[in-house]
């Protein structure tokens, strides 16, 4: 530890003497202003994995800023509702929020690229696109229009397609299906005759129980088990083709961000990276035991039939073309992300996928 | 920015007055001692992805510590050779190094679990095992015996199996094959009649060119292209079943670590997480273009035949049993990692793998 008295007297002497060398050293050591922020979440605190992304970010930032940047976390509904998080940050009600950008596709469908889009990127691809391929910069062109800066702090990894009261044996079974579904996938299944609904986490279970909806997707085994869906819908479908990965974002009010120092920006970035990795790692750690428990308790796993997957893929591409023809930023984001994704699979199918395929088969034998 | 004079006079007043509240605030603000460390690398600086993991860590740590912890990076051979990095940290020649733990299997085969083992974890699985499932704590039981603390700062992701002068059409073609190969895989291919060699990055090309060795693996398209292997061996095999992922570690001398404050530990941890994510993302970003260029220039991609994969898998399991019977820590690490891996594939084959399979086929059609 630095000797406190030496630093204080030396620093004070430097300021008072105007010594340029010591003054410079003192500037380098000046930690900057204190900040007490509020963060409103789109999630209930009971969903510890997804809500935990924000908690981890806050904890790490508190530690590495020596308590200088302290953020208080509020669950969905405590300050504003889960889907009002962006508005609350945009208008300065709170300084920041943790949310899924695709909750705001009503404002601009481009928001979906910040969480997940149908037939989009995997978790690792999404990190690479965000952090090394320019994806995050492109997204922040959008976010800045809503007076916020966006930084990823977690990911759910590939999701399940959710809980169905009846089996889906063909595209015809989607006709009239009322389904809680996130992001742009609603527009895709609507093309196939389904009726999509956006419902916050806490309200899904009663809707599914009462039969107000016929199906609901949330995240994956660990979160879904906590929300109790297995009690009211027996069929658990995969893959969640609209969420090959789904990022959790920190949105910070732009004026608040601009008031911070470069040091504060670096501290927030580092804490966000740690939260991102820890959240991805947490979902990977907790999902296997959860899927085991669900299946042991009677949940029936079902894969979407190939013709359903194909029909959804075709409908998704139609949707992309339609929105792109009207929304230049959406078009740029879609073309940028798609080119990146196609390159990723070109390479991943060689080393990564062939390795994975062998390992999955080897596991099945042992 | 905090007003410097206010902080200084307020802080000094608190110290002098012994005010408990203000004194506590001052303690929280004390940034601690300065550190000037040297980091020796196992890699040449020309390999910017793998060497870049250390660079990113150093840069981020410098920023978030306000220049208080400054580390100078030295390429392999500048202070000590690539495979002497651990020794140099252990005996205090340098404070830290960036290396692949499996370079030290000659000291204890358990080191391999810190980088990669045959038929081991993928990148995301490895992060989850390290950070959420207790893997890193277990590894540090080993590392502490060598007077170092280990923290991951990057990953190469799934690797290629390397460059072969002749095709491998059956297990018989491994007989007498002299191959540069990393980690425990050498012991596996030795069981099948091959002659493994450990050679640092810079010496592989001349050995392969002269025919001193018949085959060599390094990492994947981006790094391998830089080392020029395609000019002297036409066949590029996959998958690298001994490196489904391969972690890059920071080793810090234990006395140096113990001298640091909890703040410094948190700063190092956060910077390491950022470097880890950025390195994984970098490999994903640069490999697709590299594999395209290699194939365009004449490299011929080859998958190992199924009987070769099966023979290697069987030989690997024999090796695990043999080493485990003699080395209790290796046994614990292997059992811990294997149980985690099998659980991971149980879950990943459902949502993640079925999604990936669809996407790879969809890409092939478009």
Short mmCIF file of C-alpha atoms in Angstrom, two decimals, chain A residues 20-364:
data_model
loop_
_atom_site.label_atom_id
_atom_site.label_comp_id
_atom_site.label_asym_id
_atom_site.label_seq_id
_atom_site.Cartn_x
_atom_site.Cartn_y
_atom_site.Cartn_z
CA UNK A 20 5.01 20.45 -12.78
CA UNK A 21 6.46 16.95 -12.25
CA UNK A 22 4.67 16.26 -9.02
CA UNK A 23 1.53 17.97 -10.21
CA UNK A 24 1.46 15.68 -13.26
CA UNK A 25 1.89 12.65 -11.05
CA UNK A 26 -0.93 13.94 -8.91
CA UNK A 27 -3.21 14.36 -11.94
CA UNK A 28 -2.52 10.77 -12.98
CA UNK A 29 -3.51 9.63 -9.50
CA UNK A 30 -6.63 11.76 -9.21
CA UNK A 31 -9.47 9.27 -9.21
CA UNK A 32 -12.14 11.71 -10.40
CA UNK A 33 -15.64 12.52 -9.20
CA UNK A 34 -17.92 10.19 -7.32
CA UNK A 35 -21.07 8.87 -8.98
CA UNK A 36 -24.20 7.44 -7.41
CA UNK A 37 -26.39 5.99 -10.12
CA UNK A 38 -29.62 4.06 -10.32
CA UNK A 39 -30.00 1.15 -12.76
CA UNK A 40 -33.47 -0.07 -13.69
CA UNK A 41 -33.75 -3.63 -14.93
CA UNK A 42 -36.04 -5.25 -17.47
CA UNK A 43 -35.94 -8.37 -15.34
CA UNK A 44 -37.26 -9.56 -11.99
CA UNK A 45 -34.56 -10.04 -9.34
CA UNK A 46 -35.65 -13.66 -8.94
CA UNK A 47 -34.13 -14.55 -12.33
CA UNK A 48 -30.63 -14.57 -10.89
CA UNK A 49 -28.75 -15.41 -14.10
CA UNK A 50 -30.11 -12.63 -16.31
CA UNK A 51 -30.58 -10.11 -13.48
CA UNK A 52 -27.17 -11.24 -12.20
CA UNK A 53 -25.45 -9.74 -15.27
CA UNK A 54 -26.26 -6.27 -13.92
CA UNK A 55 -25.33 -7.28 -10.38
CA UNK A 56 -21.92 -8.57 -11.48
CA UNK A 57 -21.27 -5.41 -13.48
CA UNK A 58 -22.17 -3.22 -10.49
CA UNK A 59 -20.05 -5.26 -8.07
CA UNK A 60 -16.95 -5.29 -10.27
CA UNK A 61 -17.28 -1.60 -11.12
CA UNK A 62 -17.60 -0.77 -7.44
CA UNK A 63 -14.45 -2.73 -6.65
CA UNK A 64 -12.24 -1.43 -9.45
CA UNK A 65 -13.39 2.17 -8.97
CA UNK A 66 -12.76 1.86 -5.19
CA UNK A 67 -16.42 2.58 -4.55
CA UNK A 68 -16.25 5.79 -6.51
CA UNK A 69 -18.89 4.66 -9.03
CA UNK A 70 -21.73 3.08 -7.10
CA UNK A 71 -24.85 1.86 -8.82
CA UNK A 72 -28.05 0.70 -7.18
CA UNK A 73 -29.98 -1.99 -9.04
CA UNK A 74 -33.79 -1.95 -9.24
CA UNK A 75 -35.86 -4.86 -10.50
CA UNK A 76 -38.45 -4.41 -13.23
CA UNK A 77 -41.44 -2.54 -11.81
CA UNK A 78 -39.65 -0.94 -8.87
CA UNK A 79 -39.01 2.33 -10.75
CA UNK A 80 -40.48 1.63 -14.18
CA UNK A 81 -41.78 -1.47 -15.96
CA UNK A 82 -39.47 -3.94 -17.69
CA UNK A 83 -40.17 -2.58 -21.16
CA UNK A 84 -39.82 1.09 -20.09
CA UNK A 85 -36.15 0.78 -19.13
CA UNK A 86 -34.81 2.49 -22.25
CA UNK A 87 -37.29 5.38 -21.94
CA UNK A 88 -36.26 5.91 -18.33
CA UNK A 89 -32.59 6.18 -19.31
CA UNK A 90 -33.30 8.26 -22.39
CA UNK A 91 -35.22 10.88 -20.43
CA UNK A 92 -32.86 10.83 -17.44
CA UNK A 93 -35.24 9.30 -14.87
CA UNK A 94 -32.36 6.93 -14.12
CA UNK A 95 -28.73 7.00 -15.26
CA UNK A 96 -28.66 3.48 -16.69
CA UNK A 97 -30.51 0.22 -17.23
CA UNK A 98 -29.93 -3.46 -17.97
CA UNK A 99 -32.18 -4.72 -20.71
CA UNK A 100 -32.53 -6.62 -23.99
CA UNK A 101 -32.38 -4.13 -26.87
CA UNK A 102 -34.99 -6.06 -28.86
CA UNK A 103 -37.67 -4.97 -26.41
CA UNK A 104 -37.59 -1.67 -28.32
CA UNK A 105 -38.25 -2.87 -31.87
CA UNK A 106 -41.48 -0.85 -31.69
CA UNK A 107 -39.30 2.27 -31.77
CA UNK A 108 -36.99 0.89 -34.47
CA UNK A 109 -36.64 -2.75 -35.59
CA UNK A 110 -32.86 -2.17 -35.75
CA UNK A 111 -32.76 -2.55 -31.96
CA UNK A 112 -33.07 -6.31 -32.46
CA UNK A 113 -29.46 -6.57 -33.64
CA UNK A 114 -28.38 -5.59 -30.13
CA UNK A 115 -30.05 -8.66 -28.61
CA UNK A 116 -30.84 -11.32 -31.20
CA UNK A 117 -32.45 -11.67 -34.59
CA UNK A 118 -33.95 -14.74 -36.28
CA UNK A 119 -31.21 -16.97 -37.70
CA UNK A 120 -28.56 -14.61 -36.35
CA UNK A 121 -25.27 -15.03 -34.49
CA UNK A 122 -24.13 -17.46 -31.80
CA UNK A 123 -22.74 -16.12 -28.50
CA UNK A 124 -19.09 -16.20 -29.59
CA UNK A 125 -19.92 -14.83 -33.02
CA UNK A 126 -21.90 -12.03 -31.41
CA UNK A 127 -18.99 -11.08 -29.13
CA UNK A 128 -16.66 -11.07 -32.13
CA UNK A 129 -19.11 -8.98 -34.14
CA UNK A 130 -19.63 -6.51 -31.29
CA UNK A 131 -16.01 -6.11 -30.20
CA UNK A 132 -13.81 -6.81 -33.21
CA UNK A 133 -15.90 -6.43 -36.35
CA UNK A 134 -17.53 -3.04 -35.78
CA UNK A 135 -20.98 -4.29 -34.74
CA UNK A 136 -21.06 -2.36 -31.48
CA UNK A 137 -20.09 0.91 -33.17
CA UNK A 138 -22.85 0.43 -35.71
CA UNK A 139 -25.38 -0.30 -32.96
CA UNK A 140 -24.33 2.81 -31.08
CA UNK A 141 -25.26 4.89 -34.12
CA UNK A 142 -28.78 3.68 -33.39
CA UNK A 143 -28.57 3.96 -29.62
CA UNK A 144 -27.29 7.54 -29.79
CA UNK A 145 -30.54 8.53 -31.52
CA UNK A 146 -32.22 7.46 -28.27
CA UNK A 147 -29.75 9.38 -26.12
CA UNK A 148 -28.01 6.31 -24.72
CA UNK A 149 -24.67 4.50 -25.00
CA UNK A 150 -24.92 0.70 -25.15
CA UNK A 151 -22.42 -1.90 -23.85
CA UNK A 152 -23.02 -5.69 -23.64
CA UNK A 153 -22.90 -7.15 -20.11
CA UNK A 154 -24.12 -10.70 -20.68
CA UNK A 155 -25.64 -13.28 -22.95
CA UNK A 156 -28.15 -16.09 -22.47
CA UNK A 157 -26.47 -18.27 -25.15
CA UNK A 158 -28.66 -20.25 -27.58
CA UNK A 159 -32.20 -20.39 -26.33
CA UNK A 160 -34.94 -22.98 -26.41
CA UNK A 161 -37.96 -22.29 -28.61
CA UNK A 162 -40.24 -22.45 -25.63
CA UNK A 163 -43.24 -24.20 -24.16
CA UNK A 164 -46.20 -25.42 -26.20
CA UNK A 165 -49.50 -26.78 -24.96
CA UNK A 166 -49.85 -28.78 -28.18
CA UNK A 167 -47.32 -30.35 -30.50
CA UNK A 168 -46.17 -28.56 -33.64
CA UNK A 169 -46.09 -31.25 -36.32
CA UNK A 170 -46.28 -29.04 -39.39
CA UNK A 171 -46.46 -25.40 -40.46
CA UNK A 172 -50.25 -25.68 -40.34
CA UNK A 173 -50.07 -26.08 -36.55
CA UNK A 174 -48.77 -22.51 -36.29
CA UNK A 175 -52.06 -21.17 -37.70
CA UNK A 176 -53.80 -19.13 -35.00
CA UNK A 177 -51.22 -20.07 -32.35
CA UNK A 178 -51.08 -17.33 -29.73
CA UNK A 179 -47.47 -17.17 -28.57
CA UNK A 180 -45.41 -14.99 -26.26
CA UNK A 181 -42.22 -14.45 -28.27
CA UNK A 182 -39.36 -11.95 -28.16
CA UNK A 183 -38.04 -9.59 -30.80
CA UNK A 184 -38.48 -9.82 -34.55
CA UNK A 185 -39.47 -13.50 -34.39
CA UNK A 186 -43.03 -12.32 -33.76
CA UNK A 187 -43.17 -10.84 -37.25
CA UNK A 188 -41.80 -14.08 -38.69
CA UNK A 189 -44.35 -16.38 -37.08
CA UNK A 190 -47.11 -13.89 -37.92
CA UNK A 191 -46.32 -14.53 -41.59
CA UNK A 192 -47.09 -18.20 -40.91
CA UNK A 193 -50.43 -17.41 -39.25
CA UNK A 194 -49.40 -17.27 -35.58
CA UNK A 195 -50.37 -14.41 -33.25
CA UNK A 196 -47.26 -13.09 -31.45
CA UNK A 197 -47.39 -11.28 -28.09
CA UNK A 198 -44.80 -9.35 -26.10
CA UNK A 199 -45.28 -10.09 -22.39
CA UNK A 200 -42.76 -9.35 -19.60
CA UNK A 201 -41.30 -12.32 -17.71
CA UNK A 202 -43.53 -12.06 -14.66
CA UNK A 203 -46.80 -12.12 -16.62
CA UNK A 204 -46.11 -15.10 -18.90
CA UNK A 205 -47.00 -17.91 -16.53
CA UNK A 206 -50.57 -16.83 -15.73
CA UNK A 207 -51.25 -16.17 -19.43
CA UNK A 208 -50.07 -19.66 -20.34
CA UNK A 209 -51.89 -21.26 -17.42
CA UNK A 210 -55.21 -19.62 -18.29
CA UNK A 211 -54.84 -20.44 -21.96
CA UNK A 212 -54.77 -16.76 -22.96
CA UNK A 213 -51.73 -17.88 -24.94
CA UNK A 214 -50.96 -21.33 -26.40
CA UNK A 215 -47.19 -21.14 -26.21
CA UNK A 216 -44.43 -19.03 -24.66
CA UNK A 217 -40.71 -18.75 -24.98
CA UNK A 218 -38.51 -17.10 -22.42
CA UNK A 219 -34.85 -18.20 -22.33
CA UNK A 220 -33.70 -21.73 -21.56
CA UNK A 221 -33.91 -24.51 -18.96
CA UNK A 222 -32.54 -22.62 -15.95
CA UNK A 223 -34.71 -19.50 -16.26
CA UNK A 224 -37.75 -21.31 -17.62
CA UNK A 225 -37.71 -23.76 -14.72
CA UNK A 226 -37.90 -20.86 -12.27
CA UNK A 227 -40.88 -19.40 -14.09
CA UNK A 228 -42.66 -22.76 -13.79
CA UNK A 229 -43.76 -23.18 -17.41
CA UNK A 230 -43.34 -26.95 -17.31
CA UNK A 231 -46.38 -27.15 -15.05
CA UNK A 232 -48.72 -25.70 -17.67
CA UNK A 233 -47.24 -26.78 -21.05
CA UNK A 234 -45.74 -30.22 -21.66
CA UNK A 235 -43.76 -29.73 -24.89
CA UNK A 236 -40.41 -27.96 -24.81
CA UNK A 237 -39.25 -27.11 -28.34
CA UNK A 238 -35.84 -26.41 -29.86
CA UNK A 239 -33.91 -24.76 -31.37
CA UNK A 240 -34.86 -21.16 -30.58
CA UNK A 241 -34.02 -20.04 -34.12
CA UNK A 242 -34.70 -16.43 -33.18
CA UNK A 243 -32.17 -16.44 -30.36
CA UNK A 244 -29.01 -18.32 -31.36
CA UNK A 245 -27.60 -15.99 -28.72
CA UNK A 246 -29.24 -13.09 -26.92
CA UNK A 247 -27.23 -10.23 -25.48
CA UNK A 248 -28.06 -8.29 -22.33
CA UNK A 249 -27.13 -4.62 -22.63
CA UNK A 250 -26.22 -1.83 -20.29
CA UNK A 251 -27.68 1.45 -21.56
CA UNK A 252 -26.20 4.62 -20.07
CA UNK A 253 -27.74 8.06 -20.51
CA UNK A 254 -25.55 9.88 -23.02
CA UNK A 255 -25.13 13.08 -20.98
CA UNK A 256 -24.10 10.99 -17.97
CA UNK A 257 -21.63 9.05 -20.14
CA UNK A 258 -20.17 12.23 -21.59
CA UNK A 259 -19.63 13.66 -18.11
CA UNK A 260 -17.36 10.74 -17.23
CA UNK A 261 -13.59 10.71 -17.63
CA UNK A 262 -11.64 8.37 -19.95
CA UNK A 263 -10.70 6.45 -16.79
CA UNK A 264 -14.37 5.97 -15.91
CA UNK A 265 -15.09 4.78 -19.46
CA UNK A 266 -12.26 2.25 -19.19
CA UNK A 267 -13.50 1.06 -15.77
CA UNK A 268 -17.05 0.62 -17.07
CA UNK A 269 -15.80 -1.22 -20.16
CA UNK A 270 -13.67 -3.63 -18.13
CA UNK A 271 -16.46 -4.31 -15.62
CA UNK A 272 -18.87 -4.92 -18.51
CA UNK A 273 -16.48 -7.45 -20.06
CA UNK A 274 -16.18 -9.30 -16.78
CA UNK A 275 -19.96 -9.37 -16.33
CA UNK A 276 -20.40 -10.55 -19.92
CA UNK A 277 -18.03 -13.50 -19.52
CA UNK A 278 -19.35 -14.43 -16.08
CA UNK A 279 -22.96 -14.40 -17.29
CA UNK A 280 -22.22 -16.53 -20.36
CA UNK A 281 -20.26 -18.92 -18.14
CA UNK A 282 -23.06 -19.00 -15.58
CA UNK A 283 -25.73 -19.95 -18.12
CA UNK A 284 -23.47 -22.71 -19.41
CA UNK A 285 -22.90 -23.94 -15.90
CA UNK A 286 -26.51 -24.03 -14.72
CA UNK A 287 -28.43 -25.14 -17.81
CA UNK A 288 -27.36 -28.83 -17.94
CA UNK A 289 -28.70 -29.64 -14.48
CA UNK A 290 -31.90 -27.70 -15.20
CA UNK A 291 -32.67 -29.59 -18.41
CA UNK A 292 -32.07 -32.85 -16.56
CA UNK A 293 -34.50 -31.85 -13.80
CA UNK A 294 -37.16 -30.72 -16.28
CA UNK A 295 -37.00 -33.93 -18.31
CA UNK A 296 -37.01 -36.03 -15.13
CA UNK A 297 -40.19 -34.20 -14.07
CA UNK A 298 -41.97 -35.04 -17.32
CA UNK A 299 -41.10 -32.27 -19.78
CA UNK A 300 -41.10 -33.63 -23.33
CA UNK A 301 -38.37 -32.32 -25.63
CA UNK A 302 -39.35 -31.76 -29.24
CA UNK A 303 -37.35 -30.54 -32.22
CA UNK A 304 -39.18 -28.37 -34.75
CA UNK A 305 -39.82 -30.47 -37.87
CA UNK A 306 -37.53 -29.58 -40.83
CA UNK A 307 -40.41 -28.08 -42.84
CA UNK A 308 -41.26 -25.74 -39.96
CA UNK A 309 -37.62 -24.62 -39.72
CA UNK A 310 -37.47 -24.05 -43.48
CA UNK A 311 -40.73 -22.11 -43.55
CA UNK A 312 -39.54 -19.89 -40.69
CA UNK A 313 -36.19 -19.32 -42.40
CA UNK A 314 -37.94 -18.30 -45.62
CA UNK A 315 -40.36 -16.03 -43.75
CA UNK A 316 -37.46 -14.44 -41.84
CA UNK A 317 -35.64 -13.62 -45.06
CA UNK A 318 -38.81 -12.04 -46.46
CA UNK A 319 -39.12 -9.95 -43.32
CA UNK A 320 -35.48 -8.82 -43.57
CA UNK A 321 -36.05 -7.72 -47.18
CA UNK A 322 -39.24 -5.84 -46.29
CA UNK A 323 -37.84 -3.92 -43.34
CA UNK A 324 -34.55 -3.24 -45.18
CA UNK A 325 -36.42 -1.64 -48.06
CA UNK A 326 -37.84 0.95 -45.64
CA UNK A 327 -35.13 1.37 -43.02
CA UNK A 328 -31.56 2.18 -44.19
CA UNK A 329 -29.90 1.61 -40.79
CA UNK A 330 -31.66 -1.74 -40.42
CA UNK A 331 -30.43 -2.66 -43.92
CA UNK A 332 -26.84 -1.75 -43.01
CA UNK A 333 -27.00 -3.71 -39.76
CA UNK A 334 -28.55 -6.74 -41.46
CA UNK A 335 -26.03 -6.80 -44.30
CA UNK A 336 -23.11 -6.27 -41.92
CA UNK A 337 -24.25 -8.97 -39.51
CA UNK A 338 -25.18 -11.46 -42.25
CA UNK A 339 -21.85 -11.16 -44.07
CA UNK A 340 -20.05 -11.64 -40.78
CA UNK A 341 -22.23 -14.65 -39.87
CA UNK A 342 -21.71 -16.37 -43.21
CA UNK A 343 -17.94 -15.96 -42.90
CA UNK A 344 -18.06 -17.33 -39.37
CA UNK A 345 -19.85 -20.51 -40.38
CA UNK A 346 -17.51 -20.97 -43.36
CA UNK A 347 -14.66 -21.33 -40.87
CA UNK A 348 -16.43 -22.80 -37.84
CA UNK A 349 -17.83 -25.76 -39.74
CA UNK A 350 -14.25 -26.95 -40.34
CA UNK A 351 -12.45 -27.15 -37.00
CA UNK A 352 -15.04 -26.20 -34.38
CA UNK A 353 -18.14 -27.97 -35.66
CA UNK A 354 -16.40 -31.18 -36.73
CA UNK A 355 -14.79 -31.36 -33.28
CA UNK A 356 -18.12 -30.74 -31.56
CA UNK A 357 -19.85 -33.35 -33.71
CA UNK A 358 -17.28 -35.98 -32.75
CA UNK A 359 -17.53 -35.06 -29.06
CA UNK A 360 -21.33 -35.19 -28.97
CA UNK A 361 -21.30 -38.64 -30.57
CA UNK A 362 -18.49 -39.82 -28.26
CA UNK A 363 -20.50 -38.72 -25.25
CA UNK A 364 -23.53 -40.62 -26.49
#
